[in-house]
Short mmCIF file of C-alpha atoms and ligand atoms in Angstrom, two decimals:
data_model
loop_
_atom_site.label_atom_id
_atom_site.label_comp_id
_atom_site.label_asym_id
_atom_site.label_seq_id
_atom_site.Cartn_x
_atom_site.Cartn_y
_atom_site.Cartn_z
CA MET I 220 -47.67 -81.40 -64.45
CA SER I 221 -49.81 -84.50 -65.05
CA GLY I 222 -53.35 -83.99 -66.34
CA SER I 223 -54.78 -85.62 -63.20
CA ALA I 224 -53.23 -83.12 -60.78
CA THR I 225 -55.77 -81.36 -58.59
CA ILE I 226 -55.41 -77.92 -57.12
CA THR I 227 -56.41 -77.55 -53.50
CA PRO I 228 -58.44 -74.38 -52.92
CA LEU I 229 -56.75 -71.94 -50.57
CA ALA I 230 -58.08 -71.93 -47.00
CA THR I 231 -56.88 -68.38 -46.45
CA PHE I 232 -55.35 -65.44 -48.28
CA ARG I 233 -53.92 -64.09 -45.01
CA ASN I 234 -50.31 -64.46 -43.92
CA ASP I 235 -49.33 -65.17 -40.30
CA SER I 236 -48.85 -61.57 -39.15
CA PRO I 237 -51.39 -60.25 -36.64
CA TYR I 238 -53.21 -57.00 -37.49
CA PRO I 239 -51.79 -53.88 -35.83
CA PHE I 240 -55.10 -52.07 -35.21
CA CYS I 241 -56.36 -50.72 -31.87
CA PRO I 242 -58.47 -53.15 -29.75
CA GLY I 243 -62.07 -53.17 -31.00
CA CYS I 244 -61.22 -51.38 -34.29
CA GLY I 245 -63.48 -52.58 -37.11
CA HIS I 246 -60.67 -52.82 -39.66
CA GLY I 247 -59.55 -56.34 -38.71
CA VAL I 248 -63.14 -57.59 -38.86
CA ILE I 249 -63.67 -56.25 -42.37
CA LEU I 250 -60.35 -57.70 -43.51
CA ASN I 251 -61.39 -61.11 -42.19
CA ARG I 252 -64.60 -60.86 -44.21
CA LEU I 253 -62.56 -59.86 -47.28
CA ASN I 254 -60.35 -62.90 -46.74
CA GLU I 255 -63.44 -65.13 -46.57
CA ALA I 256 -64.77 -63.58 -49.78
CA LEU I 257 -61.51 -64.29 -51.62
CA VAL I 258 -61.62 -67.90 -50.36
CA GLN I 259 -65.26 -68.24 -51.47
CA LEU I 260 -64.36 -66.98 -54.92
CA ASP I 261 -61.49 -69.49 -55.11
CA LEU I 262 -59.20 -66.93 -56.69
CA ASP I 263 -55.55 -67.36 -57.54
CA PRO I 264 -53.68 -65.01 -55.15
CA HIS I 265 -51.30 -64.17 -58.01
CA GLU I 266 -54.29 -62.71 -59.79
CA VAL I 267 -55.57 -60.59 -56.91
CA VAL I 268 -54.35 -57.03 -56.28
CA LEU I 269 -55.21 -55.15 -53.11
CA VAL I 270 -54.78 -51.42 -53.64
CA SER I 271 -54.63 -49.60 -50.36
CA ASP I 272 -55.12 -45.91 -49.59
CA ILE I 273 -53.60 -43.90 -46.72
CA GLY I 274 -54.74 -44.16 -43.11
CA CYS I 275 -54.95 -47.08 -40.68
CA SER I 276 -56.76 -49.15 -43.32
CA GLY I 277 -53.85 -48.42 -45.64
CA LEU I 278 -51.75 -50.86 -43.59
CA SER I 279 -54.01 -53.74 -44.60
CA ASP I 280 -52.46 -55.12 -47.78
CA GLN I 281 -49.32 -56.40 -46.06
CA TYR I 282 -51.39 -58.99 -44.14
CA PHE I 283 -52.46 -60.74 -47.35
CA ALA I 284 -50.53 -63.10 -49.61
CA THR I 285 -51.69 -61.29 -52.74
CA ASN I 286 -50.26 -58.55 -54.94
CA ALA I 287 -50.52 -55.08 -53.46
CA PHE I 288 -50.15 -51.44 -54.41
CA HIS I 289 -49.93 -48.57 -51.95
CA GLY I 290 -49.86 -44.95 -53.07
CA LEU I 291 -51.00 -41.43 -52.24
CA HIS I 292 -53.95 -40.39 -50.12
CA GLY I 293 -57.23 -40.48 -52.04
CA ARG I 294 -55.64 -41.82 -55.24
CA SER I 295 -56.03 -45.55 -54.67
CA VAL I 296 -58.97 -45.71 -57.07
CA THR I 297 -56.87 -44.22 -59.87
CA TYR I 298 -54.13 -46.83 -59.40
CA ALA I 299 -56.73 -49.58 -59.24
CA CYS I 300 -58.38 -48.38 -62.45
CA GLY I 301 -55.02 -48.31 -64.24
CA ILE I 302 -54.19 -51.82 -63.08
CA LYS I 303 -57.59 -53.16 -64.13
CA LEU I 304 -57.50 -51.50 -67.55
CA ALA I 305 -53.98 -52.80 -68.24
CA ARG I 306 -54.58 -56.30 -66.79
CA PRO I 307 -58.31 -57.03 -67.04
CA GLU I 308 -57.86 -60.61 -65.89
CA LEU I 309 -56.87 -59.45 -62.38
CA THR I 310 -59.25 -59.05 -59.45
CA VAL I 311 -58.62 -55.55 -58.13
CA VAL I 312 -59.91 -54.56 -54.70
CA VAL I 313 -59.43 -51.10 -53.20
CA ILE I 314 -59.19 -50.68 -49.44
CA MET I 315 -59.77 -47.09 -48.40
CA GLY I 316 -61.07 -45.12 -45.47
CA ASP I 317 -63.69 -42.39 -45.43
CA GLY I 318 -60.83 -39.88 -45.36
CA GLY I 319 -59.51 -41.12 -48.69
CA THR I 320 -63.06 -41.24 -50.04
CA GLY I 321 -63.40 -37.51 -49.45
CA ILE I 322 -59.93 -36.65 -50.73
CA GLY I 323 -60.33 -38.76 -53.86
CA GLY I 324 -64.07 -38.27 -54.31
CA THR I 325 -63.88 -37.29 -57.94
CA HIS I 326 -61.85 -40.42 -58.75
CA LEU I 327 -64.54 -42.56 -57.16
CA LEU I 328 -67.27 -40.73 -59.03
CA ASN I 329 -65.57 -41.13 -62.39
CA ALA I 330 -64.65 -44.78 -61.84
CA ALA I 331 -68.31 -45.45 -60.99
CA ARG I 332 -69.56 -43.40 -63.94
CA ARG I 333 -67.26 -45.32 -66.31
CA ASN I 334 -67.89 -48.65 -64.59
CA ILE I 335 -64.29 -49.74 -64.45
CA GLY I 336 -64.38 -53.23 -62.96
CA VAL I 337 -62.80 -52.66 -59.57
CA THR I 338 -64.33 -53.28 -56.14
CA VAL I 339 -63.95 -50.52 -53.55
CA LEU I 340 -64.31 -51.26 -49.83
CA VAL I 341 -64.73 -48.09 -47.79
CA PHE I 342 -63.73 -48.69 -44.18
CA ASN I 343 -66.07 -45.96 -42.97
CA ASN I 344 -65.53 -44.94 -39.35
CA PHE I 345 -66.53 -41.27 -39.83
CA ASN I 346 -63.18 -39.75 -39.07
CA PHE I 347 -59.47 -39.68 -39.92
CA GLY I 348 -58.29 -42.19 -37.32
CA MET I 349 -54.57 -42.29 -38.09
CA THR I 350 -54.04 -38.55 -37.77
CA GLY I 351 -56.04 -37.90 -34.59
CA GLY I 352 -59.76 -38.18 -35.26
CA GLN I 353 -60.49 -35.22 -37.54
CA HIS I 354 -63.89 -35.06 -39.23
CA SER I 355 -64.31 -36.45 -42.75
CA THR I 356 -66.91 -36.23 -45.52
CA THR I 357 -68.95 -38.98 -43.84
CA THR I 358 -69.01 -37.55 -40.30
CA PRO I 359 -72.68 -37.27 -39.27
CA LEU I 360 -74.25 -33.93 -38.36
CA ALA I 361 -73.55 -32.83 -34.77
CA ALA I 362 -70.85 -35.49 -34.30
CA VAL I 363 -67.88 -34.50 -32.13
CA THR I 364 -64.42 -34.95 -33.60
CA SER I 365 -61.10 -33.23 -32.97
CA THR I 366 -61.99 -30.65 -35.64
CA THR I 367 -65.71 -30.34 -34.83
CA LEU I 368 -65.60 -29.87 -31.08
CA ALA I 369 -68.97 -28.07 -31.05
CA GLY I 370 -70.54 -30.70 -33.30
CA ASN I 371 -70.23 -31.24 -37.05
CA LEU I 372 -72.15 -28.73 -39.18
CA GLU I 373 -71.67 -30.48 -42.53
CA ARG I 374 -74.11 -32.86 -44.14
CA PRO I 375 -72.48 -36.32 -44.47
CA LEU I 376 -71.84 -37.73 -47.92
CA ASP I 377 -74.11 -40.55 -49.04
CA ILE I 378 -71.41 -42.60 -50.76
CA CYS I 379 -73.63 -45.36 -52.14
CA GLY I 380 -76.43 -43.04 -53.23
CA THR I 381 -73.99 -40.76 -55.04
CA LEU I 382 -72.18 -43.54 -56.86
CA ALA I 383 -75.29 -45.57 -57.66
CA VAL I 384 -77.05 -42.61 -59.20
CA ASN I 385 -73.97 -42.09 -61.34
CA GLY I 386 -74.14 -45.61 -62.71
CA ALA I 387 -72.09 -47.88 -60.40
CA GLY I 388 -72.86 -51.52 -61.22
CA PHE I 389 -73.15 -52.54 -57.56
CA ALA I 390 -73.59 -50.50 -54.37
CA TYR I 391 -73.86 -51.94 -50.87
CA ARG I 392 -74.14 -50.23 -47.50
CA GLY I 393 -73.68 -52.18 -44.30
CA THR I 394 -71.55 -52.53 -41.21
CA SER I 395 -68.58 -54.58 -40.11
CA PHE I 396 -71.06 -56.55 -37.94
CA ASP I 397 -73.13 -57.81 -40.90
CA LYS I 398 -73.44 -61.62 -40.88
CA HIS I 399 -73.25 -61.86 -44.65
CA LEU I 400 -70.59 -59.26 -45.30
CA SER I 401 -68.18 -61.75 -46.90
CA GLU I 402 -70.91 -62.88 -49.34
CA ARG I 403 -71.67 -59.24 -50.21
CA ILE I 404 -67.98 -58.54 -50.83
CA ALA I 405 -67.80 -61.62 -53.09
CA GLU I 406 -70.95 -60.43 -54.87
CA GLY I 407 -69.37 -57.01 -55.43
CA ILE I 408 -66.22 -58.59 -56.86
CA ARG I 409 -68.28 -60.79 -59.20
CA SER I 410 -70.53 -57.94 -60.41
CA PRO I 411 -69.72 -56.49 -63.82
CA GLY I 412 -68.46 -52.92 -63.72
CA PHE I 413 -67.71 -50.84 -60.66
CA ALA I 414 -68.65 -52.06 -57.17
CA ILE I 415 -68.75 -49.99 -54.00
CA LEU I 416 -69.22 -51.34 -50.48
CA ASP I 417 -69.63 -48.63 -47.84
CA ILE I 418 -68.91 -50.53 -44.63
CA TRP I 419 -69.63 -48.68 -41.38
CA GLU I 420 -67.44 -49.57 -38.41
CA LEU I 421 -65.96 -48.31 -35.16
CA CYS I 422 -62.80 -46.29 -34.64
CA THR I 423 -62.38 -47.19 -31.01
CA ALA I 424 -59.55 -44.74 -30.46
CA TYR I 425 -61.36 -41.56 -31.51
CA TYR I 426 -64.83 -41.45 -33.04
CA ALA I 427 -66.53 -44.12 -30.96
CA PRO I 428 -65.58 -42.75 -27.50
CA SER I 429 -66.20 -39.12 -28.52
CA ASN I 430 -69.71 -39.96 -29.72
CA GLN I 431 -70.67 -42.89 -27.46
CA LEU I 432 -70.89 -45.03 -30.56
CA THR I 433 -71.30 -48.77 -30.08
CA GLY I 434 -72.02 -51.54 -32.54
CA LYS I 435 -75.71 -51.35 -31.72
CA ALA I 436 -75.72 -47.58 -32.01
CA LEU I 437 -74.31 -47.89 -35.55
CA PHE I 438 -77.62 -49.35 -36.71
CA GLY I 439 -79.49 -46.58 -34.91
CA MET I 440 -77.34 -44.05 -36.75
CA LEU I 441 -78.23 -45.61 -40.10
CA GLU I 442 -81.90 -45.40 -39.23
CA GLU I 443 -81.65 -41.82 -37.97
CA LEU I 444 -79.99 -40.74 -41.20
CA GLY I 445 -82.69 -42.54 -43.20
CA LEU I 446 -80.12 -44.43 -45.24
CA PRO I 447 -81.12 -47.84 -46.62
CA VAL I 448 -78.85 -50.81 -45.93
CA GLY I 449 -77.96 -53.91 -47.93
CA VAL I 450 -77.58 -53.84 -51.71
CA VAL I 451 -78.88 -50.33 -52.29
CA GLY I 452 -77.99 -49.91 -55.96
CA ARG I 453 -77.65 -52.19 -58.94
CA ASN I 454 -77.21 -51.05 -62.51
CA ASP I 455 -77.12 -53.37 -65.49
CA VAL I 456 -73.76 -52.30 -66.89
CA GLU I 457 -70.89 -53.42 -69.06
CA ASP I 458 -67.38 -53.23 -67.69
CA TYR I 459 -65.63 -50.19 -69.21
CA GLY I 460 -62.53 -52.21 -70.12
CA ASP I 461 -64.60 -54.78 -72.02
CA ALA I 462 -66.46 -52.02 -73.87
CA PHE I 463 -63.19 -50.26 -74.67
CA ARG I 464 -61.53 -53.37 -76.05
CA ARG I 465 -64.61 -54.16 -78.13
CA ALA I 466 -64.67 -50.65 -79.58
CA HIS I 467 -60.99 -50.45 -80.49
CA PRO I 468 -58.69 -52.57 -82.61
CA VAL I 469 -56.05 -54.57 -80.77
CA VAL I 470 -52.37 -54.19 -81.65
CA GLY I 471 -50.29 -56.85 -79.93
CA LYS I 472 -51.91 -57.06 -76.51
CA ARG I 473 -53.14 -53.47 -76.46
CA ALA I 474 -56.32 -51.81 -77.61
CA VAL I 475 -55.28 -48.74 -79.60
CA PRO I 476 -57.85 -45.94 -79.51
CA GLY I 477 -58.98 -44.95 -82.97
CA LEU I 478 -55.87 -46.10 -84.79
CA GLU I 479 -55.37 -48.79 -87.37
CA PRO I 480 -51.88 -50.30 -87.43
CA LEU I 481 -49.66 -49.01 -90.29
CA GLU I 482 -48.11 -51.88 -92.25
CA PRO I 483 -44.66 -51.02 -93.63
CA GLY I 484 -44.39 -51.48 -97.41
CA PHE I 485 -41.71 -48.98 -98.45
CA GLU I 486 -37.98 -48.64 -98.02
CA ALA I 487 -36.05 -46.12 -96.01
CA SER I 488 -32.49 -45.02 -96.69
CA LEU I 489 -31.94 -43.97 -93.07
CA ASP I 490 -29.39 -45.99 -91.14
CA LYS I 491 -29.49 -43.88 -87.98
CA ARG I 492 -31.77 -41.61 -85.96
CA PHE I 493 -32.76 -38.47 -87.86
CA GLU I 494 -34.36 -35.42 -86.23
CA LEU I 495 -36.48 -32.99 -88.20
CA ALA I 496 -38.46 -29.94 -87.12
CA VAL I 497 -40.94 -27.62 -88.81
CA ALA I 498 -41.43 -24.13 -87.37
CA GLY I 499 -44.34 -22.08 -88.64
CA SER I 500 -47.46 -20.30 -87.45
CA ALA I 501 -50.61 -21.62 -85.81
CA GLY I 502 -53.41 -22.40 -88.22
CA GLU I 503 -51.03 -23.40 -91.03
CA LYS I 504 -51.46 -27.16 -90.52
CA VAL I 505 -47.83 -27.58 -89.45
CA ARG I 506 -48.69 -30.48 -87.16
CA SER I 507 -50.86 -32.20 -89.76
CA ALA I 508 -48.06 -32.01 -92.34
CA VAL I 509 -45.53 -33.49 -89.91
CA ARG I 510 -47.99 -36.21 -88.88
CA LEU I 511 -48.16 -37.26 -92.52
CA ALA I 512 -44.36 -37.43 -92.66
CA ALA I 513 -44.33 -39.50 -89.45
CA ARG I 514 -46.80 -41.95 -90.96
CA ALA I 515 -44.73 -42.13 -94.14
CA GLY I 516 -41.73 -42.99 -91.97
CA ILE I 517 -43.66 -45.78 -90.23
CA LEU I 518 -44.86 -47.06 -93.62
CA SER I 519 -41.15 -47.23 -94.50
CA GLY I 520 -40.37 -49.47 -91.51
CA LEU I 521 -38.99 -46.66 -89.33
CA ARG I 522 -39.85 -45.79 -85.72
CA ALA I 523 -41.32 -42.33 -85.42
CA THR I 524 -42.26 -39.89 -82.67
CA GLN I 525 -43.88 -36.50 -83.09
CA ARG I 526 -43.85 -33.77 -80.47
CA ASP I 527 -45.68 -30.48 -80.94
CA ASP I 528 -45.33 -27.11 -79.28
CA TYR I 529 -47.81 -24.26 -79.61
CA PRO I 530 -49.16 -21.54 -77.30
CA ILE I 531 -52.30 -22.06 -75.27
CA THR I 532 -54.08 -19.65 -77.59
CA VAL I 533 -53.77 -22.46 -80.20
CA GLN I 534 -54.91 -20.43 -83.24
CA SER I 535 -52.33 -17.65 -82.87
CA GLY I 536 -48.56 -17.50 -82.47
CA HIS I 537 -46.03 -20.20 -83.36
CA SER I 538 -46.51 -23.85 -84.22
CA LEU I 539 -43.47 -26.07 -83.88
CA SER I 540 -43.54 -29.74 -84.69
CA GLU I 541 -40.66 -32.17 -84.14
CA LEU I 542 -40.30 -35.52 -85.84
CA ILE I 543 -37.76 -38.18 -84.94
CA LEU I 544 -37.27 -41.10 -87.32
CA SER I 545 -35.08 -44.08 -86.58
CA PRO I 546 -34.49 -47.54 -88.04
CA VAL I 547 -34.06 -48.90 -84.49
CA PRO I 548 -36.22 -48.49 -81.35
CA PHE I 549 -35.45 -45.45 -79.21
CA ALA I 550 -36.70 -44.36 -75.82
CA TYR I 551 -35.95 -40.63 -75.68
CA SER I 552 -38.11 -38.41 -77.86
CA GLY I 553 -36.49 -35.11 -76.86
CA MET I 554 -34.56 -33.01 -79.40
CA ARG I 555 -31.50 -30.90 -78.60
CA LYS I 556 -31.17 -29.65 -82.16
CA PRO I 557 -32.62 -31.03 -85.38
CA ASP I 558 -30.61 -32.43 -88.28
CA ALA I 559 -32.97 -30.55 -90.58
CA LEU I 560 -35.27 -27.61 -89.89
CA LEU I 561 -37.96 -26.06 -92.06
CA VAL I 562 -38.87 -22.45 -91.19
CA LEU I 563 -42.15 -21.18 -92.58
CA SER I 564 -42.87 -17.86 -90.85
CA GLU I 565 -41.52 -15.12 -88.60
CA ASP I 566 -43.35 -16.79 -85.67
CA GLY I 567 -41.54 -20.02 -86.45
CA LEU I 568 -38.23 -18.25 -86.93
CA LYS I 569 -38.45 -16.68 -83.47
CA LYS I 570 -39.44 -19.96 -81.85
CA ALA I 571 -36.70 -21.97 -83.60
CA GLN I 572 -33.87 -19.54 -82.85
CA GLY I 573 -32.45 -21.88 -80.19
CA TYR I 574 -32.26 -24.66 -82.75
CA LEU I 575 -30.73 -22.36 -85.35
CA ASP I 576 -28.04 -21.34 -82.84
CA ALA I 577 -27.26 -24.97 -82.00
CA MET I 578 -27.18 -26.32 -85.57
CA GLY I 579 -23.80 -26.80 -87.29
CA ALA I 580 -22.45 -26.94 -90.83
CA GLU I 581 -23.48 -30.59 -91.14
CA ASP I 582 -27.16 -29.65 -90.56
CA ARG I 583 -29.66 -28.24 -93.04
CA VAL I 584 -32.11 -25.38 -92.72
CA PHE I 585 -34.91 -24.90 -95.24
CA ALA I 586 -36.78 -21.59 -95.30
CA ILE I 587 -39.30 -19.77 -97.43
CA PRO I 588 -38.12 -16.62 -99.24
CA GLY I 589 -37.99 -13.44 -97.15
CA LEU I 590 -36.91 -15.11 -93.90
CA ARG I 591 -33.29 -14.71 -92.93
CA PRO I 592 -32.38 -17.47 -90.47
CA GLN I 593 -29.09 -16.78 -88.70
CA THR I 594 -27.33 -20.14 -88.47
CA ARG I 595 -24.17 -22.03 -89.30
CA ALA I 596 -26.24 -24.77 -90.97
CA SER I 597 -26.43 -24.86 -94.77
CA LEU I 598 -29.46 -22.93 -96.00
CA THR I 599 -31.86 -23.96 -98.74
CA ILE I 600 -34.79 -21.84 -99.96
CA VAL I 601 -38.12 -23.44 -100.87
CA ASP I 602 -40.80 -21.21 -102.36
CA PRO I 603 -44.31 -22.70 -102.15
CA ARG I 604 -45.62 -19.77 -104.23
CA GLN I 605 -43.93 -21.34 -107.25
CA ALA I 606 -45.80 -24.65 -106.78
CA ALA I 607 -48.16 -25.90 -109.46
CA VAL I 608 -51.08 -25.79 -107.05
CA ARG I 609 -53.06 -22.98 -105.42
CA VAL I 610 -51.18 -22.43 -102.19
CA THR I 611 -53.20 -21.38 -99.12
CA ARG I 612 -52.38 -21.19 -95.42
CA HIS I 613 -53.85 -24.69 -95.16
CA ASN I 614 -51.53 -26.44 -97.61
CA ARG I 615 -48.39 -24.28 -97.55
CA SER I 616 -46.70 -26.32 -94.81
CA LEU I 617 -47.31 -29.57 -96.64
CA VAL I 618 -46.07 -28.23 -99.99
CA ALA I 619 -42.86 -26.96 -98.37
CA LEU I 620 -42.38 -30.12 -96.27
CA ALA I 621 -42.84 -32.32 -99.34
CA ALA I 622 -40.16 -30.28 -101.13
CA MET I 623 -37.85 -30.68 -98.14
CA LEU I 624 -38.45 -34.44 -97.82
CA SER I 625 -37.87 -34.91 -101.53
CA GLU I 626 -34.51 -33.18 -101.12
CA LEU I 627 -33.54 -35.09 -97.97
CA ASP I 628 -34.48 -38.49 -99.43
CA LEU I 629 -35.05 -40.18 -96.03
CA PHE I 630 -37.53 -42.70 -97.44
CA GLN I 631 -39.25 -43.42 -100.74
CA PHE I 632 -41.44 -40.48 -101.71
CA ALA I 633 -44.21 -42.96 -102.54
CA ALA I 634 -44.53 -43.58 -98.76
CA LEU I 635 -45.68 -39.97 -98.32
CA GLU I 636 -48.24 -40.43 -101.08
CA ALA I 637 -49.39 -43.66 -99.42
CA ALA I 638 -49.73 -41.84 -96.07
CA ALA I 639 -51.92 -39.23 -97.75
CA GLY I 640 -53.93 -42.04 -99.31
CA LEU I 641 -54.86 -43.19 -95.76
CA LEU I 642 -56.44 -39.84 -94.88
CA ALA I 643 -60.19 -39.34 -94.71
CA PRO I 644 -61.65 -38.92 -98.22
CA ALA I 645 -62.39 -35.24 -97.62
CA TYR I 646 -58.65 -34.41 -97.26
CA ARG I 647 -57.04 -37.08 -99.41
CA ALA I 648 -57.07 -35.52 -102.88
CA ALA I 649 -56.00 -32.05 -101.75
CA CYS I 650 -53.11 -33.47 -99.68
CA LEU I 651 -51.91 -35.64 -102.56
CA GLU I 652 -52.00 -32.65 -104.84
CA ALA I 653 -49.97 -30.57 -102.35
CA ILE I 654 -47.41 -33.35 -101.88
CA LEU I 655 -46.85 -33.85 -105.60
CA ALA I 656 -46.63 -30.08 -106.15
CA GLY I 657 -44.05 -29.87 -103.35
CA ARG I 658 -42.00 -32.67 -104.85
CA ALA I 659 -41.89 -30.94 -108.23
CA LEU I 660 -41.01 -27.61 -106.64
CA GLY I 661 -37.30 -28.11 -106.19
CA ALA I 662 -35.12 -26.21 -103.77
CA ILE I 663 -32.41 -23.59 -104.17
CA ASP I 664 -29.23 -23.91 -102.09
CA GLN I 665 -27.95 -20.54 -100.83
S1 SF4 K 884 -57.02 -45.12 -34.76
FE1 SF4 K 884 -59.12 -45.77 -35.12
S2 SF4 K 884 -59.07 -46.53 -37.22
FE2 SF4 K 884 -56.96 -46.43 -36.54
S3 SF4 K 884 -56.52 -48.46 -35.77
FE3 SF4 K 884 -57.16 -47.23 -34.03
S4 SF4 K 884 -59.35 -47.61 -33.87
FE4 SF4 K 884 -58.73 -48.29 -35.88
#
């Protein structure tokens, strides 16, 4: 393209299809104002995502030439948040009804509290229109709906007040008749952090006829309820995604929470996927020991996954940790049976029995003295009590695992030492000591 090429701003983000809504329904009006807002903002339609909820308003996205996502009832805000966090450059607008607002209320609350930079338009007509006019969380007191025939007894939810008090960057309450609705929608989209627009409108099929509600009466209703209109909440906030990316290092295109990338500097002798498991008891640092081995594998240029299994009681019962190492990328982190298994306690022995049954003569089982694993795999005994270090329940797993890894020779032992060297200073020396003691321990084939 030549440098002098000019891009003509879009005159509309709508396609040619007419809206399907009932005559007089407010949905089409709000969508027209949304279209005007997108035009005002001069956005690239490729960079706009409309995330729709369930209900009549959930039909809306198909009438726009933008990206769209349509999911489960009440969950639109969760999808929108995921999209925005993964692709912060996109403009993400949620279209939901008051039904979805009630169903997914906690999602709204948390998105507002976190200030994830999405804009939510609530098409608020005080009932579930699509399913027959049932009452919702915004139905006013005494209103008649198909589920409140004697008049609604529940206090209506103040959407803007609730979200603004919980930190939403921008909160607006108005109606589909507002002259400046498109400007307010554009303002919400431009505002940093989370924006909510609670837009009151008519469901001409159900709520309006049942409650003699007209456009003029909408304003009366707002007054009666004592709810302010216009921009009713503004908080000086930072977009959660921006704050997250600032607080965390970036690996490739992704912000990685609390992790520094591990730079490989050692060699591995593995030429194929190798699966290893450690079965012990809770509180014996089984998972920590395996995590160190996983990091040593990564420092050796291998791919590594770790999967842990322990009871919900956490500090009692078994602790099983699985480690898969591979010189090539792999997608499945499940384990049918390990190539090598270390058994450290009766709890672990019981838990690993399925593995022991499945393992064959080509596999290796390591166990501490006193345990009698029943298996066809070749058995090797490691005895941490013989290590040249004081062995406690906190270092026994690591001593035994270091002995096992030394025997298996999957990668340079120095990688394990280097992994320990990356630990917090409080743990570093003790872990190094345990690793070196494990290496010197030796193993006895049975
Ligand atoms: S049922 Fe109500 S909300 Fe649905 S299209 Fe008809 S008027 Fe609109």
